Amino acid sequence: MKPAESSLAELVQFLATTQLFEGLPLEDIEALAAIAVQKMYRKGEILFWEGDRGIGFFVLIRGRVKVFKQSAEGKEQILGIFATGEHFAEVPAFDGQAFPASSATLEQTHVLFFPRVAFFQLMQDRPTLAMNLLSVFARKLRRFSRAIESLSLKEVPQRLAAYLLYLNESSGDRATMELDITKGQLAAFLGTIPETLSRVFARLVAEGAIAIDGSTITLLNRDRLIALAEGRVKLKS
């Protein structure tokens, strides 16, 4: 069953809480809601393929999507996973170039699509929009730089420890949390293979840093994970 579409009033209320548009005047939010197109997707559906023309960007109402690259041999590298309230694909929509990666849903998903032409017209009419976006993009560039550093300079145990700490923070610092993606998807996101990831998980369990029960992970030694993520210690062989 597809999720029901939101009313205009519900869209205004939702957009006012998103990272991209939070803090904007109400009249700007209402103008944005008026140009947004609601789209529904089943689990596993493609939103766009790498090379498709960037004609707009997306904000997630509910559900989750991945943005990924795929090699000619079929190997997948997940570049990002986005959930409720987050935005993605805005850069190609802004520069008019093709999407540099592909995107697919991880579960039933409800998104808002903002067409490039209509959005650009709004920014010309409402300068507060453009100023807000500059700030958001600067923060996103910082996060992307940290992600590149993690993939290129850190070993898999460091990457996994950093991800578990991020998941812990996102769950309100609860010690026990649910792994929000499959281990295969997590391996692709961390730039490794499932077999290597499983070995690192097993070593973290053996050292008493975490406990695992299915998809449920409990942090037993947060300080150890922090030291590992920062590269101050290494996992025992």
PDB file of C-alpha atoms in Angstrom:
ATOM      1  CA  MET A   1       0.000   0.000   0.000  1.00  0.00           C
ATOM      2  CA  LYS A   2       1.361   3.408  -0.948  1.00  0.00           C
ATOM      3  CA  PRO A   3       1.547   6.129   1.742  1.00  0.00           C
ATOM      4  CA  ALA A   4      -1.095   8.825   1.492  1.00  0.00           C
ATOM      5  CA  GLU A   5      -0.113  12.187   0.070  1.00  0.00           C
ATOM      6  CA  SER A   6       0.262  15.036   2.533  1.00  0.00           C
ATOM      7  CA  SER A   7      -1.923  18.114   2.429  1.00  0.00           C
ATOM      8  CA  LEU A   8      -0.452  21.541   1.642  1.00  0.00           C
ATOM      9  CA  ALA A   9      -0.712  22.522   5.317  1.00  0.00           C
ATOM     10  CA  GLU A  10       1.109  19.326   6.345  1.00  0.00           C
ATOM     11  CA  LEU A  11       3.855  20.021   3.793  1.00  0.00           C
ATOM     12  CA  VAL A  12       4.359  23.540   5.151  1.00  0.00           C
ATOM     13  CA  GLN A  13       4.654  22.173   8.697  1.00  0.00           C
ATOM     14  CA  PHE A  14       7.085  19.454   7.567  1.00  0.00           C
ATOM     15  CA  LEU A  15       9.342  21.714   5.465  1.00  0.00           C
ATOM     16  CA  ALA A  16       9.700  24.177   8.336  1.00  0.00           C
ATOM     17  CA  THR A  17      11.463  21.422  10.338  1.00  0.00           C
ATOM     18  CA  THR A  18      13.888  20.230   7.629  1.00  0.00           C
ATOM     19  CA  GLN A  19      17.597  20.968   7.699  1.00  0.00           C
ATOM     20  CA  LEU A  20      17.430  22.678   4.328  1.00  0.00           C
ATOM     21  CA  PHE A  21      14.589  25.100   5.066  1.00  0.00           C
ATOM     22  CA  GLU A  22      14.479  25.436   8.859  1.00  0.00           C
ATOM     23  CA  GLY A  23      14.345  29.045   9.972  1.00  0.00           C
ATOM     24  CA  LEU A  24      12.901  30.433   6.748  1.00  0.00           C
ATOM     25  CA  PRO A  25       9.961  32.875   6.932  1.00  0.00           C
ATOM     26  CA  LEU A  26       6.550  31.237   6.708  1.00  0.00           C
ATOM     27  CA  GLU A  27       5.802  32.848   3.332  1.00  0.00           C
ATOM     28  CA  ASP A  28       8.967  31.247   1.881  1.00  0.00           C
ATOM     29  CA  ILE A  29       7.976  27.838   3.241  1.00  0.00           C
ATOM     30  CA  GLU A  30       4.490  28.192   1.747  1.00  0.00           C
ATOM     31  CA  ALA A  31       5.979  29.109  -1.635  1.00  0.00           C
ATOM     32  CA  LEU A  32       8.239  26.045  -1.499  1.00  0.00           C
ATOM     33  CA  ALA A  33       5.348  23.746  -0.608  1.00  0.00           C
ATOM     34  CA  ALA A  34       3.416  25.091  -3.585  1.00  0.00           C
ATOM     35  CA  ILE A  35       6.060  23.981  -6.113  1.00  0.00           C
ATOM     36  CA  ALA A  36       6.901  20.633  -4.481  1.00  0.00           C
ATOM     37  CA  VAL A  37       5.805  17.439  -6.258  1.00  0.00           C
ATOM     38  CA  GLN A  38       5.020  14.432  -4.066  1.00  0.00           C
ATOM     39  CA  LYS A  39       6.373  11.090  -5.288  1.00  0.00           C
ATOM     40  CA  MET A  40       5.866   7.603  -3.873  1.00  0.00           C
ATOM     41  CA  TYR A  41       8.257   4.690  -4.362  1.00  0.00           C
ATOM     42  CA  ARG A  42       8.247   1.033  -3.385  1.00  0.00           C
ATOM     43  CA  LYS A  43      11.275  -0.619  -1.798  1.00  0.00           C
ATOM     44  CA  GLY A  44      14.084  -1.114  -4.303  1.00  0.00           C
ATOM     45  CA  GLU A  45      12.852   1.409  -6.876  1.00  0.00           C
ATOM     46  CA  ILE A  46      15.301   3.669  -8.694  1.00  0.00           C
ATOM     47  CA  LEU A  47      14.837   7.425  -8.300  1.00  0.00           C
ATOM     48  CA  PHE A  48      17.496   8.267 -10.876  1.00  0.00           C
ATOM     49  CA  TRP A  49      20.480   6.711 -12.599  1.00  0.00           C
ATOM     50  CA  GLU A  50      23.970   8.116 -12.881  1.00  0.00           C
ATOM     51  CA  GLY A  51      24.068  10.171 -16.078  1.00  0.00           C
ATOM     52  CA  ASP A  52      20.402  11.205 -15.954  1.00  0.00           C
ATOM     53  CA  ARG A  53      19.835  14.935 -16.315  1.00  0.00           C
ATOM     54  CA  GLY A  54      19.658  16.755 -12.963  1.00  0.00           C
ATOM     55  CA  ILE A  55      16.244  18.374 -13.297  1.00  0.00           C
ATOM     56  CA  GLY A  56      15.534  18.775  -9.592  1.00  0.00           C
ATOM     57  CA  PHE A  57      16.319  17.589  -6.077  1.00  0.00           C
ATOM     58  CA  PHE A  58      14.582  15.656  -3.314  1.00  0.00           C
ATOM     59  CA  VAL A  59      13.561  15.972   0.334  1.00  0.00           C
ATOM     60  CA  LEU A  60      12.484  12.820   2.173  1.00  0.00           C
ATOM     61  CA  ILE A  61       9.132  12.882   3.948  1.00  0.00           C
ATOM     62  CA  ARG A  62       9.526   9.279   5.149  1.00  0.00           C
ATOM     63  CA  GLY A  63      11.481   6.221   4.173  1.00  0.00           C
ATOM     64  CA  ARG A  64      15.158   5.868   3.291  1.00  0.00           C
ATOM     65  CA  VAL A  65      17.182   6.041   0.091  1.00  0.00           C
ATOM     66  CA  LYS A  66      20.772   5.289  -0.835  1.00  0.00           C
ATOM     67  CA  VAL A  67      22.959   7.195  -3.278  1.00  0.00           C
ATOM     68  CA  PHE A  68      25.513   4.895  -4.864  1.00  0.00           C
ATOM     69  CA  LYS A  69      28.065   4.295  -7.597  1.00  0.00           C
ATOM     70  CA  GLN A  70      28.302   1.004  -9.449  1.00  0.00           C
ATOM     71  CA  SER A  71      31.329  -0.337 -11.296  1.00  0.00           C
ATOM     72  CA  ALA A  72      31.191  -2.126 -14.642  1.00  0.00           C
ATOM     73  CA  GLU A  73      31.637  -5.379 -12.706  1.00  0.00           C
ATOM     74  CA  GLY A  74      28.580  -4.604 -10.578  1.00  0.00           C
ATOM     75  CA  LYS A  75      30.419  -3.669  -7.363  1.00  0.00           C
ATOM     76  CA  GLU A  76      28.473  -1.063  -5.429  1.00  0.00           C
ATOM     77  CA  GLN A  77      29.859   1.792  -3.340  1.00  0.00           C
ATOM     78  CA  ILE A  78      27.228   3.555  -1.218  1.00  0.00           C
ATOM     79  CA  LEU A  79      28.013   7.263  -0.990  1.00  0.00           C
ATOM     80  CA  GLY A  80      25.222   8.214   1.361  1.00  0.00           C
ATOM     81  CA  ILE A  81      22.030   7.030   3.055  1.00  0.00           C
ATOM     82  CA  PHE A  82      19.274   9.572   3.616  1.00  0.00           C
ATOM     83  CA  ALA A  83      16.239   9.457   5.894  1.00  0.00           C
ATOM     84  CA  THR A  84      13.254  11.575   6.926  1.00  0.00           C
ATOM     85  CA  GLY A  85      13.843  15.321   6.644  1.00  0.00           C
ATOM     86  CA  GLU A  86      17.103  15.004   4.723  1.00  0.00           C
ATOM     87  CA  HIS A  87      17.770  16.293   1.208  1.00  0.00           C
ATOM     88  CA  PHE A  88      19.819  14.904  -1.653  1.00  0.00           C
ATOM     89  CA  ALA A  89      20.688  15.380  -5.349  1.00  0.00           C
ATOM     90  CA  GLU A  90      20.634  19.155  -5.031  1.00  0.00           C
ATOM     91  CA  VAL A  91      24.103  19.784  -6.538  1.00  0.00           C
ATOM     92  CA  PRO A  92      23.394  18.467 -10.076  1.00  0.00           C
ATOM     93  CA  ALA A  93      20.021  20.177  -9.905  1.00  0.00           C
ATOM     94  CA  PHE A  94      21.809  23.464  -9.229  1.00  0.00           C
ATOM     95  CA  ASP A  95      24.648  23.212 -11.747  1.00  0.00           C
ATOM     96  CA  GLY A  96      22.485  21.739 -14.495  1.00  0.00           C
ATOM     97  CA  GLN A  97      24.785  18.760 -15.014  1.00  0.00           C
ATOM     98  CA  ALA A  98      23.920  15.058 -14.959  1.00  0.00           C
ATOM     99  CA  PHE A  99      23.526  13.104 -11.724  1.00  0.00           C
ATOM    100  CA  PRO A 100      27.030  11.855 -10.780  1.00  0.00           C
ATOM    101  CA  ALA A 101      25.613   8.786  -9.001  1.00  0.00           C
ATOM    102  CA  SER A 102      22.434   6.703  -8.824  1.00  0.00           C
ATOM    103  CA  SER A 103      19.746   6.540  -6.135  1.00  0.00           C
ATOM    104  CA  ALA A 104      17.360   3.803  -4.993  1.00  0.00           C
ATOM    105  CA  THR A 105      14.957   3.305  -2.103  1.00  0.00           C
ATOM    106  CA  LEU A 106      15.784   1.033   0.840  1.00  0.00           C
ATOM    107  CA  GLU A 107      12.139   0.818   1.901  1.00  0.00           C
ATOM    108  CA  GLN A 108       8.751   2.246   0.927  1.00  0.00           C
ATOM    109  CA  THR A 109       9.472   5.937   0.515  1.00  0.00           C
ATOM    110  CA  HIS A 110       7.608   9.234   0.172  1.00  0.00           C
ATOM    111  CA  VAL A 111       9.611  12.174  -1.185  1.00  0.00           C
ATOM    112  CA  LEU A 112       9.144  15.753  -2.253  1.00  0.00           C
ATOM    113  CA  PHE A 113      10.662  16.617  -5.625  1.00  0.00           C
ATOM    114  CA  PHE A 114      11.594  20.256  -6.284  1.00  0.00           C
ATOM    115  CA  PRO A 115      11.856  21.009 -10.036  1.00  0.00           C
ATOM    116  CA  ARG A 116      14.993  22.967 -10.887  1.00  0.00           C
ATOM    117  CA  VAL A 117      13.343  25.696 -12.997  1.00  0.00           C
ATOM    118  CA  ALA A 118      10.606  26.492 -10.468  1.00  0.00           C
ATOM    119  CA  PHE A 119      13.066  26.459  -7.566  1.00  0.00           C
ATOM    120  CA  PHE A 120      15.488  28.810  -9.306  1.00  0.00           C
ATOM    121  CA  GLN A 121      12.657  31.236  -9.948  1.00  0.00           C
ATOM    122  CA  LEU A 122      11.790  31.171  -6.249  1.00  0.00           C
ATOM    123  CA  MET A 123      15.393  31.920  -5.278  1.00  0.00           C
ATOM    124  CA  GLN A 124      15.467  34.922  -7.590  1.00  0.00           C
ATOM    125  CA  ASP A 125      12.265  36.208  -6.039  1.00  0.00           C
ATOM    126  CA  ARG A 126      13.252  35.391  -2.437  1.00  0.00           C
ATOM    127  CA  PRO A 127      16.957  36.065  -1.586  1.00  0.00           C
ATOM    128  CA  THR A 128      16.564  34.596   1.929  1.00  0.00           C
ATOM    129  CA  LEU A 129      16.308  31.182   0.295  1.00  0.00           C
ATOM    130  CA  ALA A 130      19.669  31.540  -1.437  1.00  0.00           C
ATOM    131  CA  MET A 131      21.391  32.731   1.761  1.00  0.00           C
ATOM    132  CA  ASN A 132      20.024  29.799   3.740  1.00  0.00           C
ATOM    133  CA  LEU A 133      21.167  27.310   1.112  1.00  0.00           C
ATOM    134  CA  LEU A 134      24.717  28.678   1.097  1.00  0.00           C
ATOM    135  CA  SER A 135      24.996  27.904   4.806  1.00  0.00           C
ATOM    136  CA  VAL A 136      23.555  24.409   4.393  1.00  0.00           C
ATOM    137  CA  PHE A 137      25.859  23.565   1.489  1.00  0.00           C
ATOM    138  CA  ALA A 138      28.897  24.709   3.458  1.00  0.00           C
ATOM    139  CA  ARG A 139      27.996  22.295   6.271  1.00  0.00           C
ATOM    140  CA  LYS A 140      27.383  19.499   3.778  1.00  0.00           C
ATOM    141  CA  LEU A 141      30.778  20.082   2.151  1.00  0.00           C
ATOM    142  CA  ARG A 142      32.451  19.724   5.535  1.00  0.00           C
ATOM    143  CA  ARG A 143      30.671  16.395   6.132  1.00  0.00           C
ATOM    144  CA  PHE A 144      31.624  15.190   2.648  1.00  0.00           C
ATOM    145  CA  SER A 145      35.275  16.083   3.284  1.00  0.00           C
ATOM    146  CA  ARG A 146      35.214  14.045   6.493  1.00  0.00           C
ATOM    147  CA  ALA A 147      33.650  11.105   4.616  1.00  0.00           C
ATOM    148  CA  ILE A 148      36.371  11.222   1.945  1.00  0.00           C
ATOM    149  CA  GLU A 149      39.035  11.325   4.658  1.00  0.00           C
ATOM    150  CA  SER A 150      37.459   8.324   6.360  1.00  0.00           C
ATOM    151  CA  LEU A 151      37.335   6.239   3.177  1.00  0.00           C
ATOM    152  CA  SER A 152      40.807   7.151   1.957  1.00  0.00           C
ATOM    153  CA  LEU A 153      42.886   7.419   5.139  1.00  0.00           C
ATOM    154  CA  LYS A 154      41.225   5.239   7.780  1.00  0.00           C
ATOM    155  CA  GLU A 155      41.189   1.472   8.093  1.00  0.00           C
ATOM    156  CA  VAL A 156      37.913  -0.488   8.231  1.00  0.00           C
ATOM    157  CA  PRO A 157      37.848  -0.807  12.073  1.00  0.00           C
ATOM    158  CA  GLN A 158      38.144   2.985  12.369  1.00  0.00           C
ATOM    159  CA  ARG A 159      35.372   3.532   9.826  1.00  0.00           C
ATOM    160  CA  LEU A 160      33.055   1.056  11.572  1.00  0.00           C
ATOM    161  CA  ALA A 161      33.729   2.538  15.007  1.00  0.00           C
ATOM    162  CA  ALA A 162      32.969   6.029  13.669  1.00  0.00           C
ATOM    163  CA  TYR A 163      29.724   4.786  12.115  1.00  0.00           C
ATOM    164  CA  LEU A 164      28.598   3.094  15.341  1.00  0.00           C
ATOM    165  CA  LEU A 165      29.270   6.292  17.266  1.00  0.00           C
ATOM    166  CA  TYR A 166      27.284   8.253  14.675  1.00  0.00           C
ATOM    167  CA  LEU A 167      24.417   5.765  15.008  1.00  0.00           C
ATOM    168  CA  ASN A 168      24.615   6.079  18.781  1.00  0.00           C
ATOM    169  CA  GLU A 169      24.404   9.875  18.587  1.00  0.00           C
ATOM    170  CA  SER A 170      21.492   9.684  16.132  1.00  0.00           C
ATOM    171  CA  SER A 171      19.578   7.397  18.500  1.00  0.00           C
ATOM    172  CA  GLY A 172      19.807   9.879  21.365  1.00  0.00           C
ATOM    173  CA  ASP A 173      22.939   8.339  22.921  1.00  0.00           C
ATOM    174  CA  ARG A 174      21.094   5.136  23.846  1.00  0.00           C
ATOM    175  CA  ALA A 175      23.522   2.273  24.443  1.00  0.00           C
ATOM    176  CA  THR A 176      21.329  -0.201  22.554  1.00  0.00           C
ATOM    177  CA  MET A 177      20.267   0.636  19.001  1.00  0.00           C
ATOM    178  CA  GLU A 178      19.118  -0.971  15.778  1.00  0.00           C
ATOM    179  CA  LEU A 179      21.454  -1.204  12.806  1.00  0.00           C
ATOM    180  CA  ASP A 180      19.445   0.822  10.276  1.00  0.00           C
ATOM    181  CA  ILE A 181      20.777  -0.904   7.136  1.00  0.00           C
ATOM    182  CA  THR A 182      21.803  -4.445   6.239  1.00  0.00           C
ATOM    183  CA  LYS A 183      25.378  -5.484   6.884  1.00  0.00           C
ATOM    184  CA  GLY A 184      25.892  -5.799   3.130  1.00  0.00           C
ATOM    185  CA  GLN A 185      24.764  -2.204   2.652  1.00  0.00           C
ATOM    186  CA  LEU A 186      26.928  -1.086   5.560  1.00  0.00           C
ATOM    187  CA  ALA A 187      29.941  -2.787   3.993  1.00  0.00           C
ATOM    188  CA  ALA A 188      29.318  -0.925   0.734  1.00  0.00           C
ATOM    189  CA  PHE A 189      28.895   2.320   2.638  1.00  0.00           C
ATOM    190  CA  LEU A 190      32.199   1.817   4.490  1.00  0.00           C
ATOM    191  CA  GLY A 191      34.057   0.888   1.332  1.00  0.00           C
ATOM    192  CA  THR A 192      34.746  -2.748   2.195  1.00  0.00           C
ATOM    193  CA  ILE A 193      33.299  -6.229   1.611  1.00  0.00           C
ATOM    194  CA  PRO A 194      30.827  -8.090   3.879  1.00  0.00           C
ATOM    195  CA  GLU A 195      33.399 -10.722   4.882  1.00  0.00           C
ATOM    196  CA  THR A 196      35.843  -8.081   6.142  1.00  0.00           C
ATOM    197  CA  LEU A 197      33.076  -6.224   7.956  1.00  0.00           C
ATOM    198  CA  SER A 198      31.940  -9.429   9.690  1.00  0.00           C
ATOM    199  CA  ARG A 199      35.478 -10.081  10.906  1.00  0.00           C
ATOM    200  CA  VAL A 200      35.744  -6.551  12.332  1.00  0.00           C
ATOM    201  CA  PHE A 201      32.364  -6.899  14.068  1.00  0.00           C
ATOM    202  CA  ALA A 202      33.555 -10.198  15.581  1.00  0.00           C
ATOM    203  CA  ARG A 203      36.757  -8.597  16.855  1.00  0.00           C
ATOM    204  CA  LEU A 204      34.812  -5.719  18.441  1.00  0.00           C
ATOM    205  CA  VAL A 205      32.607  -8.296  20.210  1.00  0.00           C
ATOM    206  CA  ALA A 206      35.642 -10.318  21.327  1.00  0.00           C
ATOM    207  CA  GLU A 207      37.227  -7.199  22.827  1.00  0.00           C
ATOM    208  CA  GLY A 208      34.053  -6.346  24.729  1.00  0.00           C
ATOM    209  CA  ALA A 209      33.465  -3.068  22.871  1.00  0.00           C
ATOM    210  CA  ILE A 210      30.016  -4.081  21.598  1.00  0.00           C
ATOM    211  CA  ALA A 211      27.420  -6.848  21.812  1.00  0.00           C
ATOM    212  CA  ILE A 212      25.341  -7.977  18.826  1.00  0.00           C
ATOM    213  CA  ASP A 213      21.952  -9.692  18.755  1.00  0.00           C
ATOM    214  CA  GLY A 214      20.721  -9.865  15.164  1.00  0.00           C
ATOM    215  CA  SER A 215      20.435  -6.250  14.019  1.00  0.00           C
ATOM    216  CA  THR A 216      20.555  -4.934  17.602  1.00  0.00           C
ATOM    217  CA  ILE A 217      23.895  -3.497  18.710  1.00  0.00           C
ATOM    218  CA  THR A 218      24.783  -2.530  22.274  1.00  0.00           C
ATOM    219  CA  LEU A 219      27.768  -0.285  22.964  1.00  0.00           C
ATOM    220  CA  LEU A 220      29.614  -1.744  25.962  1.00  0.00           C
ATOM    221  CA  ASN A 221      32.758   0.395  25.840  1.00  0.00           C
ATOM    222  CA  ARG A 222      32.110   3.742  24.161  1.00  0.00           C
ATOM    223  CA  ASP A 223      35.525   5.126  25.133  1.00  0.00           C
ATOM    224  CA  ARG A 224      37.192   2.228  23.328  1.00  0.00           C
ATOM    225  CA  LEU A 225      35.163   2.982  20.176  1.00  0.00           C
ATOM    226  CA  ILE A 226      36.076   6.673  20.347  1.00  0.00           C
ATOM    227  CA  ALA A 227      39.767   5.854  20.661  1.00  0.00           C
ATOM    228  CA  LEU A 228      39.487   3.405  17.778  1.00  0.00           C
ATOM    229  CA  ALA A 229      37.623   5.895  15.556  1.00  0.00           C
ATOM    230  CA  GLU A 230      40.261   8.544  16.257  1.00  0.00           C
ATOM    231  CA  GLY A 231      43.094   6.137  15.439  1.00  0.00           C
ATOM    232  CA  ARG A 232      44.597   6.268  18.944  1.00  0.00           C
ATOM    233  CA  VAL A 233      44.307   2.470  19.349  1.00  0.00           C
ATOM    234  CA  LYS A 234      43.967  -0.502  17.042  1.00  0.00           C
ATOM    235  CA  LEU A 235      41.948  -3.712  17.264  1.00  0.00           C
ATOM    236  CA  LYS A 236      43.830  -6.679  18.597  1.00  0.00           C
ATOM    237  CA  SER A 237      44.687  -9.321  16.002  1.00  0.00           C
TER     238      SER A 237
END
